[in-house]
Tab-separated table of N, CA and C and ligand atoms in Angstrom:
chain	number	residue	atom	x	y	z
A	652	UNK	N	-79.657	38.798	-49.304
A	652	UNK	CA	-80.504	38.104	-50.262
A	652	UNK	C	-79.701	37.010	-50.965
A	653	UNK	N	-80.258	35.559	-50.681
A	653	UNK	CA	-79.692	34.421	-51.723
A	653	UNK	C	-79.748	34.911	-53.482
A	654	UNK	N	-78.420	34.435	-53.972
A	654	UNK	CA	-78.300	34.575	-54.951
A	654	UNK	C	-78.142	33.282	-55.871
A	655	UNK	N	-77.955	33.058	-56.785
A	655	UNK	CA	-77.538	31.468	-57.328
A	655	UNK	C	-76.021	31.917	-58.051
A	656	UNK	N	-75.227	31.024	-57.887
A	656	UNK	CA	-74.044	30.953	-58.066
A	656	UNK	C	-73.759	29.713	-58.841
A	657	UNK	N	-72.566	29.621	-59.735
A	657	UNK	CA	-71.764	28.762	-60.375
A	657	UNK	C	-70.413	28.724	-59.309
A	658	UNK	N	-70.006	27.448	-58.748
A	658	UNK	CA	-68.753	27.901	-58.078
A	658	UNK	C	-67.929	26.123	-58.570
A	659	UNK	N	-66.357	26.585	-58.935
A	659	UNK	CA	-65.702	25.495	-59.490
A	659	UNK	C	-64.663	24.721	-58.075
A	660	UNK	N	-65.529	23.101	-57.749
A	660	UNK	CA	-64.686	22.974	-56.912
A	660	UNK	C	-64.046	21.630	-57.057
A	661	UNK	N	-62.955	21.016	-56.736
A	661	UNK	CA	-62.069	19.958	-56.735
A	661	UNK	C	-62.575	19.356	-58.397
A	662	UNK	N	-62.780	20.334	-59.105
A	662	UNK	CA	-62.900	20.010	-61.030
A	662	UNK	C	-63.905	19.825	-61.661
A	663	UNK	N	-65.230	20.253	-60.885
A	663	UNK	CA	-66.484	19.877	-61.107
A	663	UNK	C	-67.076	21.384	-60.981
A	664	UNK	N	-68.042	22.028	-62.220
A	664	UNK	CA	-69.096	23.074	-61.738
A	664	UNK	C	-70.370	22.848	-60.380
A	665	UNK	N	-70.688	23.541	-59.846
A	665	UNK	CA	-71.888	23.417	-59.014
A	665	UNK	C	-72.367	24.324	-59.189
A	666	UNK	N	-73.972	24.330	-58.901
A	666	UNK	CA	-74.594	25.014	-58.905
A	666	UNK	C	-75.350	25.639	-57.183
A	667	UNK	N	-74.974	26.963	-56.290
A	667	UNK	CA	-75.405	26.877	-55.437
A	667	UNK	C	-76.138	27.946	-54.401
A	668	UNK	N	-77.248	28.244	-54.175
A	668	UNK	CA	-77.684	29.222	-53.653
A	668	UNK	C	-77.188	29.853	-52.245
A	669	UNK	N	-76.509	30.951	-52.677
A	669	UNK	CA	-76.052	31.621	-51.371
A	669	UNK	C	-76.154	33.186	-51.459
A	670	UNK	N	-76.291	33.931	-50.078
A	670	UNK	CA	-75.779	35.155	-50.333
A	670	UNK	C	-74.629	35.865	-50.797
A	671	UNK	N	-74.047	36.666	-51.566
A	671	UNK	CA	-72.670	36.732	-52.267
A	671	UNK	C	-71.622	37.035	-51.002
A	672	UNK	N	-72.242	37.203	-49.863
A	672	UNK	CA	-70.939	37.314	-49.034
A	672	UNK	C	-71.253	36.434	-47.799
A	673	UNK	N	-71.508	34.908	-48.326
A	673	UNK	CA	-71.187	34.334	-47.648
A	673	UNK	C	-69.804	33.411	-47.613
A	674	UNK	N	-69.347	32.868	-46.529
A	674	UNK	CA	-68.044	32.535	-46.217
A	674	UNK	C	-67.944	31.468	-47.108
A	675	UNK	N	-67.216	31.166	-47.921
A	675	UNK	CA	-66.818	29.961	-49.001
A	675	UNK	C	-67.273	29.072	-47.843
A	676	UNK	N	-66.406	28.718	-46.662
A	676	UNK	CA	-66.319	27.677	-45.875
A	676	UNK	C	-67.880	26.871	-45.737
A	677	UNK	N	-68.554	28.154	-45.378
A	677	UNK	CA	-70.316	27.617	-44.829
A	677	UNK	C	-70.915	26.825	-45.847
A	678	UNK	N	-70.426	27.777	-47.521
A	678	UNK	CA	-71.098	26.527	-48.481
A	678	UNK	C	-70.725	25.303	-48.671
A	679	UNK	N	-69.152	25.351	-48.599
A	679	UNK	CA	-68.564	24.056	-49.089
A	679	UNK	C	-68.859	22.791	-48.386
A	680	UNK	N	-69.325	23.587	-46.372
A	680	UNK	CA	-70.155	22.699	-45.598
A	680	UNK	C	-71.208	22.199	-45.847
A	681	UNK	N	-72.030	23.085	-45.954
A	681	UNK	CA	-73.652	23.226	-46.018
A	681	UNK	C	-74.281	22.907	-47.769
A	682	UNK	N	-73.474	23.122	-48.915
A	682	UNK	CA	-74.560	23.145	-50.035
A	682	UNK	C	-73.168	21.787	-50.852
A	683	UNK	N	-72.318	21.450	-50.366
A	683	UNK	CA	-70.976	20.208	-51.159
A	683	UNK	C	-71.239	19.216	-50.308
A	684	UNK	N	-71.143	19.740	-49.157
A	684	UNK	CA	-70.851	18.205	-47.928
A	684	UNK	C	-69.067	17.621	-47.692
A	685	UNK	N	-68.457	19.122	-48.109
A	685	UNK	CA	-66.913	19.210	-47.959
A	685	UNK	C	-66.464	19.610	-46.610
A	686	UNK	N	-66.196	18.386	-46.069
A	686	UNK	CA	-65.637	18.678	-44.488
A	686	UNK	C	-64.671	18.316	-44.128
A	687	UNK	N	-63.506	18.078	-45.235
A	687	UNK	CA	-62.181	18.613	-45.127
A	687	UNK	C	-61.756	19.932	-44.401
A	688	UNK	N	-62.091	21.219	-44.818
A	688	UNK	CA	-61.877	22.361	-44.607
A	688	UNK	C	-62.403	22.439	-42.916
A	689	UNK	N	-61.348	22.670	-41.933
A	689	UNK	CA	-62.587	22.971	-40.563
A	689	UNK	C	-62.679	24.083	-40.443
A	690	UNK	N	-63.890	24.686	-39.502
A	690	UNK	CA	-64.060	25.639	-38.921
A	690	UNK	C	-63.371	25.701	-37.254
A	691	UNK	N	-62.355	27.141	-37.701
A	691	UNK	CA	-61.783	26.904	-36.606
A	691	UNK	C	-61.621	28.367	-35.911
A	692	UNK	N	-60.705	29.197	-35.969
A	692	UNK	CA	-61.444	30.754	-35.436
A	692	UNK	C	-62.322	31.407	-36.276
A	693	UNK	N	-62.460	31.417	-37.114
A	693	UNK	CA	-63.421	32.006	-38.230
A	693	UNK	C	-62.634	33.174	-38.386
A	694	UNK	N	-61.493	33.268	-37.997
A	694	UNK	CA	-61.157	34.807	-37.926
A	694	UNK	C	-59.731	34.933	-39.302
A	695	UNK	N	-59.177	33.818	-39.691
A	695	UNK	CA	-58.148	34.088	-41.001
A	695	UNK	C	-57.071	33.820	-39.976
A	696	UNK	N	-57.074	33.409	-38.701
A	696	UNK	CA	-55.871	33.322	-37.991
A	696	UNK	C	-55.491	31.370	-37.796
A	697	UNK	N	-55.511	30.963	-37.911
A	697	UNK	CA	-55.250	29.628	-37.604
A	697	UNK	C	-54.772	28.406	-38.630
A	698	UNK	N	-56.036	28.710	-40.138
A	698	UNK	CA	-55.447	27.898	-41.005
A	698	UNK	C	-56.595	26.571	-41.460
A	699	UNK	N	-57.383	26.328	-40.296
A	699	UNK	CA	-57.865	25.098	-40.500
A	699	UNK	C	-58.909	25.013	-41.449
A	700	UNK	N	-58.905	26.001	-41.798
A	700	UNK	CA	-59.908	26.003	-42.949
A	700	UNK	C	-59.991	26.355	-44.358
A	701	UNK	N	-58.461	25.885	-44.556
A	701	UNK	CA	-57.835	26.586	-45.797
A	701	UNK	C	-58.095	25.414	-47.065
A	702	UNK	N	-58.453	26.277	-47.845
A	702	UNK	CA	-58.335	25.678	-49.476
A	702	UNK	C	-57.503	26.370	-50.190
A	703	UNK	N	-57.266	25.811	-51.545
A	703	UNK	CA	-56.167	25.929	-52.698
A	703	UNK	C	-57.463	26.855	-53.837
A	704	UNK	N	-57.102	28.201	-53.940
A	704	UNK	CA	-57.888	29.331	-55.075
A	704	UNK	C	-56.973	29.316	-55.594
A	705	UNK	N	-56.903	28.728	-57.125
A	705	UNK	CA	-56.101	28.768	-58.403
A	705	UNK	C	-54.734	28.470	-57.813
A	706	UNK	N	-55.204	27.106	-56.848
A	706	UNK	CA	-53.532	26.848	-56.830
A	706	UNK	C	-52.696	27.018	-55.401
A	707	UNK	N	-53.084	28.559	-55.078
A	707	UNK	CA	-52.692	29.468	-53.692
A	707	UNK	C	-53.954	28.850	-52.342
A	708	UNK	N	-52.679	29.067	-51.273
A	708	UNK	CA	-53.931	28.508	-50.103
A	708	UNK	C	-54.905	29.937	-50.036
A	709	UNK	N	-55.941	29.985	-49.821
A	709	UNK	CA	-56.887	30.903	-48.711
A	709	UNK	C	-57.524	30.517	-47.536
A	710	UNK	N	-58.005	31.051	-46.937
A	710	UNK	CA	-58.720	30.861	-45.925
A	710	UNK	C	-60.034	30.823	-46.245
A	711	UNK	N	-60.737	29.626	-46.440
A	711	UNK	CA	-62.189	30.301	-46.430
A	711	UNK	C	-63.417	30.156	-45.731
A	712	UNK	N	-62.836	30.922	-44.618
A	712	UNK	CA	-63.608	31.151	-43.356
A	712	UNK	C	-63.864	32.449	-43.659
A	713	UNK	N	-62.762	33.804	-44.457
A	713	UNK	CA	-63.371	34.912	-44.605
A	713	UNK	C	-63.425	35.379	-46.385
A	714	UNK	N	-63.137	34.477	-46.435
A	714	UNK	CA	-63.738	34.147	-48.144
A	714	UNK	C	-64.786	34.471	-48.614
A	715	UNK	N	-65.733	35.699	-49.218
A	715	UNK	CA	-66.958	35.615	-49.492
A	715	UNK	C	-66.850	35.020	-51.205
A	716	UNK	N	-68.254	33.855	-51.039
A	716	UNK	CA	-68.319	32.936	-51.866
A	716	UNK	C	-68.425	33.553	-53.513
A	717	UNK	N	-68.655	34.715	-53.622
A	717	UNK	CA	-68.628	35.488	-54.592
A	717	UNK	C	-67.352	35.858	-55.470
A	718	UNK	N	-66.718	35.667	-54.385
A	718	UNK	CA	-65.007	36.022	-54.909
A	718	UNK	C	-64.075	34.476	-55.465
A	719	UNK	N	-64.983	33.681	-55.056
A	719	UNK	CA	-64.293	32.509	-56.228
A	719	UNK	C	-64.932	31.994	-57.479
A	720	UNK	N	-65.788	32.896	-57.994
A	720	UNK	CA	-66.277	32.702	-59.388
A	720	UNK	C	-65.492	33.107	-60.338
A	721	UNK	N	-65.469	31.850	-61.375
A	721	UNK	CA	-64.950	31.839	-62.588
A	721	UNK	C	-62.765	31.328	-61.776
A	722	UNK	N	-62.817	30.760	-60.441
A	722	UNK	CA	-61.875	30.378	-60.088
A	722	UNK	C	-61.641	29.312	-59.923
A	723	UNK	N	-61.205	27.954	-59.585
A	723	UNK	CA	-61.111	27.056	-59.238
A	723	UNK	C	-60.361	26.982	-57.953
A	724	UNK	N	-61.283	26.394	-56.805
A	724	UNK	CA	-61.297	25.921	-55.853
A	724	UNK	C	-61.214	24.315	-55.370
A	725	UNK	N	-59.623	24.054	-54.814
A	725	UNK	CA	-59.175	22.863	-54.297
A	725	UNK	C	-59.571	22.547	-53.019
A	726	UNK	N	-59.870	21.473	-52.621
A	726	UNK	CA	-60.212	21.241	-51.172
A	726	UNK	C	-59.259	20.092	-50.864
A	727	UNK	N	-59.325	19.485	-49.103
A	727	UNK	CA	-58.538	18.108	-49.175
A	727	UNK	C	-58.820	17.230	-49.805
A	728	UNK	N	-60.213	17.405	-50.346
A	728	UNK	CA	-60.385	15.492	-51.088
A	728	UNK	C	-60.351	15.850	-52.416
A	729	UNK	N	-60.389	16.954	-52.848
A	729	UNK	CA	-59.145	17.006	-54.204
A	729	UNK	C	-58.369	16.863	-54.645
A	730	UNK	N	-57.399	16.797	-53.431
A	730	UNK	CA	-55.682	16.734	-53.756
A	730	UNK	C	-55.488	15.325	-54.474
A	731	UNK	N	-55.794	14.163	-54.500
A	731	UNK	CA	-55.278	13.303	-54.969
A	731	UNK	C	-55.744	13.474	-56.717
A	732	UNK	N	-56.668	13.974	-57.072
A	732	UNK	CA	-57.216	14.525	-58.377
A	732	UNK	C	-56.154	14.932	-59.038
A	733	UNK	N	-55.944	16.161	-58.316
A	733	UNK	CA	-55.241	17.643	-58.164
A	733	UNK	C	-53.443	16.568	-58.874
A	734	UNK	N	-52.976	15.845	-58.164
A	734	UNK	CA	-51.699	15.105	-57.898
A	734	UNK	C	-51.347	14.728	-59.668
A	735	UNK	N	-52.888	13.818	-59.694
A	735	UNK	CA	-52.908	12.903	-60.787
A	735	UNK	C	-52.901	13.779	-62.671
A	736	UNK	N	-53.691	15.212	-62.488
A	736	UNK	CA	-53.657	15.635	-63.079
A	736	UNK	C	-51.902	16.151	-63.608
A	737	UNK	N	-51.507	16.464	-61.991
A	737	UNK	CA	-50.198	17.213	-62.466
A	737	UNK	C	-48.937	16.042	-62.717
A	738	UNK	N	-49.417	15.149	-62.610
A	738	UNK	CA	-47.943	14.491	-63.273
A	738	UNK	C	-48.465	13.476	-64.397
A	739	UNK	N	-49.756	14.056	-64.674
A	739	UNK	CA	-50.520	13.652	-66.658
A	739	UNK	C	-51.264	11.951	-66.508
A	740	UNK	N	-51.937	11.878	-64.975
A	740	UNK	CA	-52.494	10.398	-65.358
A	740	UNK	C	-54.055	10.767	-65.079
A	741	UNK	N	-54.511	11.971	-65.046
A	741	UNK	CA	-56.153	12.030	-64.527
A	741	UNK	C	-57.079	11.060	-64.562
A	742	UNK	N	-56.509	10.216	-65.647
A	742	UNK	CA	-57.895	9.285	-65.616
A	742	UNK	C	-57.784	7.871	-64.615
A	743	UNK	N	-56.335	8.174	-64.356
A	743	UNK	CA	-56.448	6.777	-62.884
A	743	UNK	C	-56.034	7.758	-61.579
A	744	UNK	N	-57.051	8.740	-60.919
A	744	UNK	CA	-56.339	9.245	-59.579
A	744	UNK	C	-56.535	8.088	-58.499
A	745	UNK	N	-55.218	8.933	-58.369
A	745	UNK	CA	-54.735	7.397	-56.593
A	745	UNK	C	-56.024	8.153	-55.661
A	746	UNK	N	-55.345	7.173	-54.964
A	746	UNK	CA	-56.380	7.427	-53.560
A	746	UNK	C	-55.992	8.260	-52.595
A	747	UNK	N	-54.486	8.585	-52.838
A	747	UNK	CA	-54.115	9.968	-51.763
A	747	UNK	C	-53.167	10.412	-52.535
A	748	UNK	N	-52.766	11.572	-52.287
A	748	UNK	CA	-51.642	12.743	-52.679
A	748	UNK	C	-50.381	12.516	-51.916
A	749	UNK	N	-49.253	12.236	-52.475
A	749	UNK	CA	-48.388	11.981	-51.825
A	749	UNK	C	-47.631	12.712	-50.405
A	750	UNK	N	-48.224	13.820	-50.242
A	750	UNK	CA	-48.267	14.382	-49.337
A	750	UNK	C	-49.445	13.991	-48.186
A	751	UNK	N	-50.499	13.032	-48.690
A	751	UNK	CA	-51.248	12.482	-48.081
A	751	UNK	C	-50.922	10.972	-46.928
A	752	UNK	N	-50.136	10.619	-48.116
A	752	UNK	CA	-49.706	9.316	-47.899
A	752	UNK	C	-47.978	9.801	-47.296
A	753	UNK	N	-47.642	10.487	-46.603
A	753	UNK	CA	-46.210	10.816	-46.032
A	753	UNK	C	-46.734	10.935	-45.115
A	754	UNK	N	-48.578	11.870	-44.429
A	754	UNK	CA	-48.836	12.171	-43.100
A	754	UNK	C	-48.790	10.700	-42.765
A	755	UNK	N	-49.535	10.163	-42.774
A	755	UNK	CA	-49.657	8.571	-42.484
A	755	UNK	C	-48.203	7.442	-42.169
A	756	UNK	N	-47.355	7.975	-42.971
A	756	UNK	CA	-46.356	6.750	-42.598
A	756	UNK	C	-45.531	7.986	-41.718
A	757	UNK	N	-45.891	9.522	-41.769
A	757	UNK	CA	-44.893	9.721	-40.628
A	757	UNK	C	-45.806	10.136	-39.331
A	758	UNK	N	-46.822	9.086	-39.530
A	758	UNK	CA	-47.721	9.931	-38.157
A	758	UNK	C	-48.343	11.168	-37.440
A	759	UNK	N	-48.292	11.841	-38.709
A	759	UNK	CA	-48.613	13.344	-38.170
A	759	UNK	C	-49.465	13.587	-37.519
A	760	UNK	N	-50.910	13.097	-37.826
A	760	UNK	CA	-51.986	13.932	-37.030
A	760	UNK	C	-51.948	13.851	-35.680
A	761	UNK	N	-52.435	14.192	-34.366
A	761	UNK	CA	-53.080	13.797	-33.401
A	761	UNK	C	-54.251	13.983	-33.148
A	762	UNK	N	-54.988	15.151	-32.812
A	762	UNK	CA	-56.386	14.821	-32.878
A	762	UNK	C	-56.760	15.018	-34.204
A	763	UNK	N	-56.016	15.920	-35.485
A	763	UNK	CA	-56.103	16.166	-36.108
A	763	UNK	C	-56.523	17.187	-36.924
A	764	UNK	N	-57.595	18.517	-35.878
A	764	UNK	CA	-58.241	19.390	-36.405
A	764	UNK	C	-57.583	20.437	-37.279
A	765	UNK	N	-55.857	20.481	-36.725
A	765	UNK	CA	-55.775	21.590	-37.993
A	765	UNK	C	-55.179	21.040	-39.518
A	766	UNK	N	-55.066	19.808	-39.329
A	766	UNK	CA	-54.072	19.174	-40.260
A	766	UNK	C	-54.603	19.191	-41.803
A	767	UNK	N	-55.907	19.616	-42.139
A	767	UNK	CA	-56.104	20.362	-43.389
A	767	UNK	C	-55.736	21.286	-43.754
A	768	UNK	N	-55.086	22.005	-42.946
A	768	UNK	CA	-54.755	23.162	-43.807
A	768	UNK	C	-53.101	23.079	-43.367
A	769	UNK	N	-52.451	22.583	-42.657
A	769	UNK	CA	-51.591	22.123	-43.087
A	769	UNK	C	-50.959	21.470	-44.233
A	770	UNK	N	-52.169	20.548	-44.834
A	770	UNK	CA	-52.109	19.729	-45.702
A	770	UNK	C	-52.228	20.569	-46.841
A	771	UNK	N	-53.107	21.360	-47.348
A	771	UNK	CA	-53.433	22.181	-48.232
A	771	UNK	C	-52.112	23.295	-48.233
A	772	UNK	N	-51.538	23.708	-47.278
A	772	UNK	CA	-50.097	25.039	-47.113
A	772	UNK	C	-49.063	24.186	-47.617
A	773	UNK	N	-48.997	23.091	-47.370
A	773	UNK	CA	-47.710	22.171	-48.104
A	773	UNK	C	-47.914	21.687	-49.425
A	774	UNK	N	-49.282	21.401	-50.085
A	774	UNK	CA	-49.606	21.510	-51.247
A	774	UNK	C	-49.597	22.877	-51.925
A	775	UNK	N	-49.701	23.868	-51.521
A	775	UNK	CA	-49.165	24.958	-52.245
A	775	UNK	C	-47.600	25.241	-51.979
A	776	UNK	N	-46.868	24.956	-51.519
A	776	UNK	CA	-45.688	25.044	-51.024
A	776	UNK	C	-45.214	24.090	-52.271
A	777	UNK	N	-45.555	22.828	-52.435
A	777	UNK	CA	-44.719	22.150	-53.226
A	777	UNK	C	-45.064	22.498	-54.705
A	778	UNK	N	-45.914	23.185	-54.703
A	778	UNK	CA	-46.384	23.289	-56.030
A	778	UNK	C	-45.398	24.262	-56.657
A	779	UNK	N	-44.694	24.980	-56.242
A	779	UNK	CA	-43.785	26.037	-56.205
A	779	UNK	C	-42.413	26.049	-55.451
A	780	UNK	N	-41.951	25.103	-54.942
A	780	UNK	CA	-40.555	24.891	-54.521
A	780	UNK	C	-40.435	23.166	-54.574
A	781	UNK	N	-40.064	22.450	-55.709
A	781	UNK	CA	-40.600	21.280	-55.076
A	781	UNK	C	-39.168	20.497	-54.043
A	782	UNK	N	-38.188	20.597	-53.555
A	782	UNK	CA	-37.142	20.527	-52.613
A	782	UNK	C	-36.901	21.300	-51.747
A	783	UNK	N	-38.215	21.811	-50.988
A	783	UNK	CA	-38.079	22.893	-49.583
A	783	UNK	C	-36.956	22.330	-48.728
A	784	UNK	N	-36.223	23.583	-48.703
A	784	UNK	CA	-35.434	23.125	-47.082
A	784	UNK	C	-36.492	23.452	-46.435
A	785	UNK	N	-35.709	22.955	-44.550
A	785	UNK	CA	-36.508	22.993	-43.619
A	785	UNK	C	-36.868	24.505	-43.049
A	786	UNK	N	-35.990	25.543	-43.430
A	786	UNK	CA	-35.864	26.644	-42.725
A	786	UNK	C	-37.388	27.289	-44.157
A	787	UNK	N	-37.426	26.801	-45.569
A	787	UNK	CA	-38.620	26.790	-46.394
A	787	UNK	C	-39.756	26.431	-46.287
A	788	UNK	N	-39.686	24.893	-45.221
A	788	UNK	CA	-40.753	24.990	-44.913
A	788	UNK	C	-41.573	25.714	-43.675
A	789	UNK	N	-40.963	25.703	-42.815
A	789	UNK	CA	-41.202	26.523	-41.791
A	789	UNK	C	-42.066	27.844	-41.889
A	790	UNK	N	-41.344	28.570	-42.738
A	790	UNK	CA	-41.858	30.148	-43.190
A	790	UNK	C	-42.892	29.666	-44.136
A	791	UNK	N	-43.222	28.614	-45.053
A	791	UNK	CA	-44.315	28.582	-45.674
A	791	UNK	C	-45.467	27.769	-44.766
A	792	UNK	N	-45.381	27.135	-43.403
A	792	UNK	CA	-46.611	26.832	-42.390
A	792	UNK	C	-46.484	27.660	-41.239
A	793	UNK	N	-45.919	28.853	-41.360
A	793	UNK	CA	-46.195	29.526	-40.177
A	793	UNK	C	-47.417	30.024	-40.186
A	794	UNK	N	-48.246	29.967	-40.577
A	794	UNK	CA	-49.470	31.030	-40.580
A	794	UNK	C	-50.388	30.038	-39.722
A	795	UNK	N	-49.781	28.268	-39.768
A	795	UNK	CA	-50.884	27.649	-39.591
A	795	UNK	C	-50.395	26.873	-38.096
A	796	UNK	N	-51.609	26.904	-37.317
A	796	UNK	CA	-51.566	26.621	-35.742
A	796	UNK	C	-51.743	25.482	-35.651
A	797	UNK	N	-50.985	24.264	-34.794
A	797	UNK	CA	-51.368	23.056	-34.452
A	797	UNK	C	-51.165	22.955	-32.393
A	798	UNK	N	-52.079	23.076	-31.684
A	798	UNK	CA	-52.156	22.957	-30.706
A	798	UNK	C	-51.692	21.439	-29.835
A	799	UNK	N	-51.397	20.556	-30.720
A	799	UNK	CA	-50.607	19.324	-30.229
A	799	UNK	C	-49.245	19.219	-30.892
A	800	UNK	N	-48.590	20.404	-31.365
A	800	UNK	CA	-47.146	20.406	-31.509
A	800	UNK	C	-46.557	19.173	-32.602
A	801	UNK	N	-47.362	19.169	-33.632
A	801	UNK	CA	-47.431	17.994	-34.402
A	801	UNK	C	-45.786	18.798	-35.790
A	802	UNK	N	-45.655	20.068	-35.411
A	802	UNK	CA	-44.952	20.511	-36.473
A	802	UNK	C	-43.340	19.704	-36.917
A	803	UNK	N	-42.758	19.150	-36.213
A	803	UNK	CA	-41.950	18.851	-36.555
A	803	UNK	C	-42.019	17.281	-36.958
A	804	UNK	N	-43.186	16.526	-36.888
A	804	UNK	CA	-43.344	15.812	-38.022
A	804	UNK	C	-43.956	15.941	-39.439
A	805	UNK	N	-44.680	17.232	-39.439
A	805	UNK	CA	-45.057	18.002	-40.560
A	805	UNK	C	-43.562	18.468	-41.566
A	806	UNK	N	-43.008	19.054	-40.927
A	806	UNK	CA	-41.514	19.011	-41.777
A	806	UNK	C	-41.042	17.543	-42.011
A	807	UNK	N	-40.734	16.524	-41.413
A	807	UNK	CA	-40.292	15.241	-41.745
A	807	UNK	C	-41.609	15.395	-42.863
A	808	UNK	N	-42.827	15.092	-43.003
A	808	UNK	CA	-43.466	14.605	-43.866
A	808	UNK	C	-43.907	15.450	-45.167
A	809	UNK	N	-43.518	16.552	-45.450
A	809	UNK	CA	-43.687	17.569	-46.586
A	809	UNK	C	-42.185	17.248	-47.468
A	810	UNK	N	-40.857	16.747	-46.671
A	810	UNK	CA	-39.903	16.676	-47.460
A	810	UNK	C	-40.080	15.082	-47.982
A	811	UNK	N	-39.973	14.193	-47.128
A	811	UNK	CA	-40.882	12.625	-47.560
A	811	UNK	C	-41.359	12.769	-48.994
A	812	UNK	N	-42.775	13.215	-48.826
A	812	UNK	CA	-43.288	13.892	-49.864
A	812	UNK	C	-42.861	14.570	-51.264
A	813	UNK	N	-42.242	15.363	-51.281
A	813	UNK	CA	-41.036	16.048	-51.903
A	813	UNK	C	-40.054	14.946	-52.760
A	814	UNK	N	-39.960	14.187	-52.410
A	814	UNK	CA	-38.992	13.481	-52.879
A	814	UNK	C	-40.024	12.210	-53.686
A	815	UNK	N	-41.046	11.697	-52.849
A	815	UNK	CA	-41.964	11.022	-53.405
A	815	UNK	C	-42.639	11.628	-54.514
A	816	UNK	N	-42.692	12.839	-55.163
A	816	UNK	CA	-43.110	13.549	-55.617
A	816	UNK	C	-42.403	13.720	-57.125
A	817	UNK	N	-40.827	14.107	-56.669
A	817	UNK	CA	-40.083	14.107	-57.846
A	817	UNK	C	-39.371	12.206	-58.480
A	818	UNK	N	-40.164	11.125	-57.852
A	818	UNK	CA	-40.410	10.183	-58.260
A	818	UNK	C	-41.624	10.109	-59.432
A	819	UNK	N	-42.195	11.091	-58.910
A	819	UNK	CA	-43.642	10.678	-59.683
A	819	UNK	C	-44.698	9.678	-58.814
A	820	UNK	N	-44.285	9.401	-57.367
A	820	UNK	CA	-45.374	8.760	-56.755
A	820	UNK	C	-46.130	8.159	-57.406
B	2223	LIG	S1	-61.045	28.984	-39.358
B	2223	LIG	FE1	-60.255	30.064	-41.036
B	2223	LIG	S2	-58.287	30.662	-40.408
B	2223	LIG	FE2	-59.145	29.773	-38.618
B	2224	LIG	S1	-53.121	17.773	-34.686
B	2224	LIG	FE1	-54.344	18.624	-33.102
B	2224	LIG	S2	-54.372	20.739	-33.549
B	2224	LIG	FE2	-52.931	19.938	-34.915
C-alpha cells in the first residue's frame, strides 16, 4: 500500500507517494527525475547506484525508502551543493565538485555506467580522510565494479581532487 512520505534530498524536502519498502533508487527515478544513481544489479553488489545517507555511501537499490526519513540524502547532482556548503560559500555553488572536475581532466569515464558511485565512494572517502594514500583509496572503492578497468585513473583522480580540495577549489 502507497504511503506519502517526506524524504530529504540534495537539501530540499519532497513530498512523495510510495510504498514504505520501496527501493530509494525507484523513487529518486520515478517521483525526483534523479538519474545520477544507476540501476545496476539491484542486488547491493556493484555500486552504481549509490548515494551519500548523512554523509555515508549506501546503496539504494536495496534501500527501502522508509529508512531515509528524517535523513538527508546526497545524490550526484548534489555534490557540487554538498562541496559549496562545506568549505562556507552555499550561496554561489560551482558547477561541479572538485572531484567532479578531476574525472574530466583525468578522463575517467568510459562508457560510464558505474562512475556514480564511484563518484559518490570518493566523496565519502574524502569527507573523512582528506589525503588518501593509494593503498586508502583502493580499500575505500573496492566494493565498487567498473567493467572497463577505468580504476586506476579513478585513483589518479580522487588524489587530484584531494589536493584541489585542501586548496579550497
Ligand atoms: S545497483 Fe545497487 S549495488 Fe548494484
Ligand atoms: S566506466 Fe564503464 S563500467 Fe565503469
Amino acid at each position: 500500500m502507497a504511503s506519502k512520505l517526506k524524504i530529504k534530498v540534495n537539501g530540499l524536502v519532497h513530498s512523495v507517494t510510495a510504498s514504505l519498502d520501496t527501493p530509494l533508487l525507484y523513487v529518486l527515478h520515478n517521483e525526483l527525475h534523479l538519474h545520477g544513481p544507476r540501476f545496476g544489479c539491484g542486488l547491493a553488489q556493484c555500486g552504481a547506484c549509490s548515494v551519500l545517507l548523512d554523509g555515508k555511501e549506501i546503496r539504494s537499490c536495496v534501500t527501502p525508502v522508509a529508512a531515509v526519513s528524517g535523513k538527508a540524502v546526497t545524490t550526484l547532482e548534489g555534490l557540487p551543493a554538498m562541496w559549496a556548503k562545506e568549505r562556507g560559500t552555499a550561496a554561489a555553488s560551482p558547477a561541479l565538485h572538485p572531484l567532479q572536475q578531476a574525472w574530466i581532466e583525468a578522463q575517467v569515464p568510459q562508457c560510464g555506467y558505474c562512475q556514480n558511485g564511484m563518484l559518490i565512494q570518493a566523496a565519502d572517502l574524502l569527507a573523512t580522510t582528506k589525503n588518501p594514500s593509494k593503498t586508502q583509496i583502493k580499500q575505500a572503492m573496492n566494493g565498487h565494479l567498473c567493467r572497463c578497468g577505468t580504476y586506476t585513473a579513478i585513483v589518479e583522480a580522487i588524489q587530484n581532487a584531494a589536493k584541489a580540495m585542501a586548496k579550497g577549489a
